[in-house]
Amino acid sequence: IARGNNDSAEWSPDGKQVAFVSRRNTHSLIGVYDIATKTIRWIAPSIERDAYPRWSPDGKRLAFIRQPARSQRQRATMEDTPDPWAILIADLTTGQVKEVWHSGKNLRDSLPRSEDVLQWGKGANNEDRLVFISEMDGWRRLYSLPASGGEAIALTPTASEVEHITLSPDKKTIYFSSNYQDIDRRHLWAIALTGGQAQSITAQSGSEAIELSPAVTGDGTMLAYFHASPQYPAAVRVSPLKESDKPFRAVAAETLPK
């Protein structure tokens, strides 16, 4: 379809287009492939490194991350060099592109290596918001800002790290695994994209278990995740979200050691 190494495919909400990254060694491009016309539209093509395309819920805009172009010089494996980045939004109707946020230029401001680094969600009043991961204060945390631009707010507390994340079907709540309040383990938490107090989903005082990799069911009523403890290997559990008094259900419990 296109030259270069193509990856990071993202279907549009209506399933008629696919956004992807075309990597060209020193730079990369965001392309949108139209299924019906079998054509590619390049989004703000440049000599920079563009990646992580994310569709707006209405399919009319595309958020992505842009980094400065990199020379042909190979970097040493252990070389620590600042890797700044910015979040841009392209209006697919007008073709206009706007930068809505950019990182600092220190080493800890560098782009985190994670497929979850950028997500498009919703605020309490159904307004578009972007969620991203940053280590700007030395901790891997979630931040949120209006899709139109503005101040980014921290969603998760400092002195703790976010690992896996997933959005609710309405895109207003984000579920994440973190070592918040339990530095040696991972538990599941939830918080609105507009901020507030994180709500514990699985954390229990004195527990030696870990929970990770949350996934919300399509109707938003259940949360599936991996659970492990010193006595049991990692296995899938499903917990109700709207009826928290009901117990979890272990998937394929018969396969676990007795």
mmCIF file of C-alpha atoms in Angstrom:
data_model
loop_
_atom_site.group_PDB
_atom_site.id
_atom_site.type_symbol
_atom_site.label_atom_id
_atom_site.label_comp_id
_atom_site.label_asym_id
_atom_site.label_seq_id
_atom_site.Cartn_x
_atom_site.Cartn_y
_atom_site.Cartn_z
ATOM 1 C CA ILE A 1 0.000 0.000 0.000
ATOM 2 C CA ALA A 2 2.756 2.455 0.984
ATOM 3 C CA ARG A 3 6.539 2.558 1.052
ATOM 4 C CA GLY A 4 8.378 2.102 4.338
ATOM 5 C CA ASN A 5 7.554 -0.125 7.293
ATOM 6 C CA ASN A 6 3.877 0.291 8.141
ATOM 7 C CA ASP A 7 2.434 -0.399 11.589
ATOM 8 C CA SER A 8 0.179 0.907 14.401
ATOM 9 C CA ALA A 9 -3.054 0.462 12.426
ATOM 10 C CA GLU A 10 -6.122 2.159 13.979
ATOM 11 C CA TRP A 11 -9.620 1.707 12.531
ATOM 12 C CA SER A 12 -11.865 4.767 12.286
ATOM 13 C CA PRO A 13 -15.067 4.644 14.387
ATOM 14 C CA ASP A 14 -17.179 3.924 11.288
ATOM 15 C CA GLY A 15 -14.807 1.205 10.085
ATOM 16 C CA LYS A 16 -14.303 2.851 6.688
ATOM 17 C CA GLN A 17 -10.717 4.101 7.140
ATOM 18 C CA VAL A 18 -7.492 2.956 8.752
ATOM 19 C CA ALA A 19 -4.886 5.300 10.225
ATOM 20 C CA PHE A 20 -1.339 3.942 10.306
ATOM 21 C CA VAL A 21 2.316 4.882 10.740
ATOM 22 C CA SER A 22 4.718 4.655 7.799
ATOM 23 C CA ARG A 23 8.300 4.560 9.076
ATOM 24 C CA ARG A 24 11.039 5.851 6.766
ATOM 25 C CA ASN A 25 14.254 5.451 8.825
ATOM 26 C CA THR A 26 14.971 9.083 9.820
ATOM 27 C CA HIS A 27 11.307 10.145 9.865
ATOM 28 C CA SER A 28 7.792 8.690 9.889
ATOM 29 C CA LEU A 29 4.393 9.689 8.521
ATOM 30 C CA ILE A 30 0.758 9.280 9.548
ATOM 31 C CA GLY A 31 -1.398 7.946 6.723
ATOM 32 C CA VAL A 32 -5.149 7.352 6.449
ATOM 33 C CA TYR A 33 -6.194 4.582 4.072
ATOM 34 C CA ASP A 34 -9.724 4.772 2.644
ATOM 35 C CA ILE A 35 -11.187 1.294 2.190
ATOM 36 C CA ALA A 36 -13.689 2.281 -0.521
ATOM 37 C CA THR A 37 -11.407 4.379 -2.738
ATOM 38 C CA LYS A 38 -8.207 2.463 -1.919
ATOM 39 C CA THR A 39 -6.313 5.749 -1.515
ATOM 40 C CA ILE A 40 -3.965 7.104 1.141
ATOM 41 C CA ARG A 41 -4.141 10.579 2.618
ATOM 42 C CA TRP A 42 -1.002 11.764 4.398
ATOM 43 C CA ILE A 43 -1.613 13.821 7.538
ATOM 44 C CA ALA A 44 0.634 16.901 7.806
ATOM 45 C CA PRO A 45 3.601 15.128 6.155
ATOM 46 C CA SER A 46 7.005 16.405 7.255
ATOM 47 C CA ILE A 47 10.538 15.228 8.005
ATOM 48 C CA GLU A 48 9.633 14.738 11.693
ATOM 49 C CA ARG A 49 8.755 11.456 13.426
ATOM 50 C CA ASP A 50 4.963 11.053 13.716
ATOM 51 C CA ALA A 51 3.364 8.106 15.521
ATOM 52 C CA TYR A 52 0.504 6.839 17.715
ATOM 53 C CA PRO A 53 -2.535 7.968 15.655
ATOM 54 C CA ARG A 54 -5.777 8.141 17.661
ATOM 55 C CA TRP A 55 -9.242 8.823 16.203
ATOM 56 C CA SER A 56 -11.695 11.216 17.810
ATOM 57 C CA PRO A 57 -14.974 9.482 18.769
ATOM 58 C CA ASP A 58 -16.766 11.163 15.837
ATOM 59 C CA GLY A 59 -14.028 10.181 13.376
ATOM 60 C CA LYS A 60 -13.500 13.776 12.199
ATOM 61 C CA ARG A 61 -10.122 14.391 13.851
ATOM 62 C CA LEU A 62 -6.925 12.498 14.452
ATOM 63 C CA ALA A 63 -4.553 13.008 17.374
ATOM 64 C CA PHE A 64 -0.947 11.900 17.064
ATOM 65 C CA ILE A 65 2.513 12.374 18.546
ATOM 66 C CA ARG A 66 5.306 14.239 16.759
ATOM 67 C CA GLN A 67 9.008 14.106 17.597
ATOM 68 C CA PRO A 68 11.983 15.863 15.977
ATOM 69 C CA ALA A 69 13.641 14.079 13.081
ATOM 70 C CA ARG A 70 16.575 11.847 13.966
ATOM 71 C CA SER A 71 19.824 11.693 12.030
ATOM 72 C CA GLN A 72 21.287 8.529 10.545
ATOM 73 C CA ARG A 73 23.742 8.284 13.441
ATOM 74 C CA GLN A 74 23.145 5.150 15.472
ATOM 75 C CA ARG A 75 22.816 5.789 19.192
ATOM 76 C CA ALA A 76 24.554 3.561 21.719
ATOM 77 C CA THR A 77 22.224 1.163 23.533
ATOM 78 C CA MET A 78 22.771 2.829 26.923
ATOM 79 C CA GLU A 79 22.950 6.395 25.608
ATOM 80 C CA ASP A 80 20.639 8.739 27.554
ATOM 81 C CA THR A 81 19.513 11.586 25.319
ATOM 82 C CA PRO A 82 16.375 13.714 25.803
ATOM 83 C CA ASP A 83 13.604 12.666 23.415
ATOM 84 C CA PRO A 84 11.013 15.512 23.472
ATOM 85 C CA TRP A 85 7.574 15.152 21.929
ATOM 86 C CA ALA A 86 4.330 16.989 21.212
ATOM 87 C CA ILE A 87 0.657 16.101 20.763
ATOM 88 C CA LEU A 88 -0.992 17.367 17.566
ATOM 89 C CA ILE A 89 -4.568 17.182 16.322
ATOM 90 C CA ALA A 90 -5.476 17.126 12.637
ATOM 91 C CA ASP A 91 -8.927 18.184 11.439
ATOM 92 C CA LEU A 92 -9.633 15.729 8.633
ATOM 93 C CA THR A 93 -12.264 17.993 7.085
ATOM 94 C CA THR A 94 -10.223 21.185 6.810
ATOM 95 C CA GLY A 95 -6.741 19.680 6.849
ATOM 96 C CA GLN A 96 -5.670 22.051 9.637
ATOM 97 C CA VAL A 97 -3.235 20.751 12.250
ATOM 98 C CA LYS A 98 -2.801 22.198 15.736
ATOM 99 C CA GLU A 99 -0.308 21.451 18.495
ATOM 100 C CA VAL A 100 -2.214 21.089 21.781
ATOM 101 C CA TRP A 101 0.626 20.113 24.134
ATOM 102 C CA HIS A 102 4.381 19.631 24.153
ATOM 103 C CA SER A 103 6.842 18.139 26.599
ATOM 104 C CA GLY A 104 9.846 19.754 28.190
ATOM 105 C CA LYS A 105 13.351 19.088 26.883
ATOM 106 C CA ASN A 106 14.904 17.326 29.878
ATOM 107 C CA LEU A 107 15.695 13.620 29.949
ATOM 108 C CA ARG A 108 12.715 12.775 32.169
ATOM 109 C CA ASP A 109 10.399 14.583 29.706
ATOM 110 C CA SER A 110 11.206 12.014 27.007
ATOM 111 C CA LEU A 111 8.452 10.050 25.296
ATOM 112 C CA PRO A 112 7.498 6.948 27.334
ATOM 113 C CA ARG A 113 7.756 3.721 25.355
ATOM 114 C CA SER A 114 4.204 2.427 25.521
ATOM 115 C CA GLU A 115 1.378 1.777 23.050
ATOM 116 C CA ASP A 116 -0.925 3.326 25.678
ATOM 117 C CA VAL A 117 0.943 6.639 25.680
ATOM 118 C CA LEU A 118 -1.973 8.529 24.048
ATOM 119 C CA GLN A 119 -5.751 7.983 24.212
ATOM 120 C CA TRP A 120 -8.808 9.980 23.149
ATOM 121 C CA GLY A 121 -11.581 10.131 25.748
ATOM 122 C CA LYS A 122 -14.467 12.189 27.112
ATOM 123 C CA GLY A 123 -15.038 14.521 30.050
ATOM 124 C CA ALA A 124 -18.016 14.568 32.408
ATOM 125 C CA ASN A 125 -19.971 16.837 30.050
ATOM 126 C CA ASN A 126 -19.100 14.747 26.994
ATOM 127 C CA GLU A 127 -16.354 17.153 25.915
ATOM 128 C CA ASP A 128 -13.345 15.683 24.096
ATOM 129 C CA ARG A 129 -10.266 15.112 26.231
ATOM 130 C CA LEU A 130 -6.874 13.529 25.600
ATOM 131 C CA VAL A 131 -5.136 11.247 28.078
ATOM 132 C CA PHE A 132 -1.393 10.666 27.928
ATOM 133 C CA ILE A 133 1.432 9.124 29.927
ATOM 134 C CA SER A 134 4.426 11.187 31.005
ATOM 135 C CA GLU A 135 7.356 10.861 33.377
ATOM 136 C CA MET A 136 7.887 14.624 33.634
ATOM 137 C CA ASP A 137 8.187 14.503 37.442
ATOM 138 C CA GLY A 138 10.192 11.283 37.499
ATOM 139 C CA TRP A 139 7.144 9.008 37.890
ATOM 140 C CA ARG A 140 5.117 7.348 35.132
ATOM 141 C CA ARG A 141 1.741 9.090 35.529
ATOM 142 C CA LEU A 142 -1.473 9.755 33.608
ATOM 143 C CA TYR A 143 -2.355 13.290 32.528
ATOM 144 C CA SER A 144 -5.425 14.737 30.806
ATOM 145 C CA LEU A 145 -6.141 17.916 28.853
ATOM 146 C CA PRO A 146 -8.936 19.296 26.633
ATOM 147 C CA ALA A 147 -8.636 18.205 23.002
ATOM 148 C CA SER A 148 -8.820 21.894 22.072
ATOM 149 C CA GLY A 149 -5.657 22.535 24.093
ATOM 150 C CA GLY A 150 -5.046 23.963 27.541
ATOM 151 C CA GLU A 151 -3.506 22.969 30.831
ATOM 152 C CA ALA A 152 -2.735 19.318 31.434
ATOM 153 C CA ILE A 153 -3.853 17.969 34.813
ATOM 154 C CA ALA A 154 -2.343 14.975 36.596
ATOM 155 C CA LEU A 155 -4.845 12.146 37.006
ATOM 156 C CA THR A 156 -2.711 9.755 39.023
ATOM 157 C CA PRO A 157 -0.720 10.633 42.167
ATOM 158 C CA THR A 158 3.014 11.111 42.280
ATOM 159 C CA ALA A 159 5.324 8.603 43.977
ATOM 160 C CA SER A 160 3.576 5.819 42.061
ATOM 161 C CA GLU A 161 3.688 4.372 38.565
ATOM 162 C CA VAL A 162 0.982 3.522 36.037
ATOM 163 C CA GLU A 163 1.455 0.303 34.079
ATOM 164 C CA HIS A 164 -1.609 -0.877 32.105
ATOM 165 C CA ILE A 165 -4.617 1.270 31.193
ATOM 166 C CA THR A 166 -7.997 0.917 29.501
ATOM 167 C CA LEU A 167 -10.967 3.232 28.919
ATOM 168 C CA SER A 168 -14.602 2.561 29.762
ATOM 169 C CA PRO A 169 -16.945 2.195 26.736
ATOM 170 C CA ASP A 170 -18.205 5.778 27.206
ATOM 171 C CA LYS A 171 -14.549 6.918 27.378
ATOM 172 C CA LYS A 172 -15.192 8.971 30.544
ATOM 173 C CA THR A 173 -13.364 6.702 33.007
ATOM 174 C CA ILE A 174 -9.900 5.220 32.822
ATOM 175 C CA TYR A 175 -8.962 2.005 34.625
ATOM 176 C CA PHE A 176 -5.313 1.419 35.382
ATOM 177 C CA SER A 177 -2.896 -0.819 37.250
ATOM 178 C CA SER A 178 -0.532 0.979 39.594
ATOM 179 C CA ASN A 179 1.643 0.580 42.667
ATOM 180 C CA TYR A 180 -0.186 3.492 44.320
ATOM 181 C CA GLN A 181 -0.305 2.906 48.113
ATOM 182 C CA ASP A 182 1.553 -0.418 47.640
ATOM 183 C CA ILE A 183 4.946 0.307 46.114
ATOM 184 C CA ASP A 184 5.939 -3.366 45.616
ATOM 185 C CA ARG A 185 2.757 -4.561 43.883
ATOM 186 C CA ARG A 186 0.147 -3.620 41.282
ATOM 187 C CA HIS A 187 -3.561 -3.097 41.950
ATOM 188 C CA LEU A 188 -6.417 -1.718 39.842
ATOM 189 C CA TRP A 189 -7.850 1.778 40.159
ATOM 190 C CA ALA A 190 -10.333 3.987 38.313
ATOM 191 C CA ILE A 191 -10.531 7.751 37.810
ATOM 192 C CA ALA A 192 -12.566 10.162 35.684
ATOM 193 C CA LEU A 193 -10.783 11.891 32.818
ATOM 194 C CA THR A 194 -11.509 15.248 34.451
ATOM 195 C CA GLY A 195 -9.643 14.235 37.607
ATOM 196 C CA GLY A 196 -10.641 13.720 41.221
ATOM 197 C CA GLN A 197 -9.853 10.973 43.713
ATOM 198 C CA ALA A 198 -8.807 7.624 42.281
ATOM 199 C CA GLN A 199 -11.176 4.827 43.295
ATOM 200 C CA SER A 200 -9.770 1.467 44.368
ATOM 201 C CA ILE A 201 -11.068 -1.528 42.414
ATOM 202 C CA THR A 202 -8.964 -4.362 43.825
ATOM 203 C CA ALA A 203 -6.545 -2.894 46.402
ATOM 204 C CA GLN A 204 -6.916 -4.441 49.866
ATOM 205 C CA SER A 205 -4.839 -3.608 52.921
ATOM 206 C CA GLY A 206 -2.270 -6.286 53.645
ATOM 207 C CA SER A 207 -2.897 -8.162 50.379
ATOM 208 C CA GLU A 208 0.071 -9.897 48.756
ATOM 209 C CA ALA A 209 -1.749 -10.266 45.435
ATOM 210 C CA ILE A 210 -1.166 -8.272 42.256
ATOM 211 C CA GLU A 211 -3.723 -7.310 39.609
ATOM 212 C CA LEU A 212 -2.897 -6.034 36.144
ATOM 213 C CA SER A 213 -4.009 -5.693 32.499
ATOM 214 C CA PRO A 214 -7.593 -4.471 33.033
ATOM 215 C CA ALA A 215 -10.179 -4.744 30.222
ATOM 216 C CA VAL A 216 -13.769 -3.474 30.428
ATOM 217 C CA THR A 217 -16.595 -5.436 28.788
ATOM 218 C CA GLY A 218 -18.504 -3.751 25.964
ATOM 219 C CA ASP A 219 -21.531 -2.968 28.149
ATOM 220 C CA GLY A 220 -19.332 -1.405 30.836
ATOM 221 C CA THR A 221 -20.608 -3.672 33.621
ATOM 222 C CA MET A 222 -17.619 -5.998 34.151
ATOM 223 C CA LEU A 223 -13.864 -5.675 34.492
ATOM 224 C CA ALA A 224 -11.581 -8.525 33.439
ATOM 225 C CA TYR A 225 -7.970 -8.627 34.630
ATOM 226 C CA PHE A 226 -5.073 -10.865 35.620
ATOM 227 C CA HIS A 227 -4.713 -11.775 39.280
ATOM 228 C CA ALA A 228 -1.704 -13.483 40.863
ATOM 229 C CA SER A 229 -0.424 -14.148 44.373
ATOM 230 C CA PRO A 230 2.432 -16.029 46.067
ATOM 231 C CA GLN A 231 0.164 -19.102 46.108
ATOM 232 C CA TYR A 232 -1.401 -18.852 42.628
ATOM 233 C CA PRO A 233 -0.081 -18.121 39.122
ATOM 234 C CA ALA A 234 -1.568 -15.332 37.037
ATOM 235 C CA ALA A 235 -5.155 -16.124 36.032
ATOM 236 C CA VAL A 236 -8.104 -14.181 34.653
ATOM 237 C CA ARG A 237 -10.753 -12.818 37.001
ATOM 238 C CA VAL A 238 -13.930 -10.907 36.191
ATOM 239 C CA SER A 239 -15.419 -8.437 38.683
ATOM 240 C CA PRO A 240 -18.704 -6.479 38.459
ATOM 241 C CA LEU A 241 -18.294 -2.708 38.241
ATOM 242 C CA LYS A 242 -21.850 -1.586 38.991
ATOM 243 C CA GLU A 243 -22.588 -4.147 41.706
ATOM 244 C CA SER A 244 -19.413 -3.959 43.787
ATOM 245 C CA ASP A 245 -20.945 -6.063 46.578
ATOM 246 C CA LYS A 246 -20.926 -9.106 44.294
ATOM 247 C CA PRO A 247 -17.808 -11.309 44.325
ATOM 248 C CA PHE A 248 -15.375 -11.760 41.459
ATOM 249 C CA ARG A 249 -15.561 -14.765 39.152
ATOM 250 C CA ALA A 250 -12.453 -16.758 38.303
ATOM 251 C CA VAL A 251 -12.268 -17.748 34.616
ATOM 252 C CA ALA A 252 -11.378 -21.423 34.066
ATOM 253 C CA ALA A 253 -10.966 -21.864 37.821
ATOM 254 C CA GLU A 254 -10.677 -25.625 37.363
ATOM 255 C CA THR A 255 -7.267 -25.154 35.734
ATOM 256 C CA LEU A 256 -5.738 -23.492 38.814
ATOM 257 C CA PRO A 257 -3.648 -25.596 41.202
ATOM 258 C CA LYS A 258 -5.471 -26.759 44.338
#
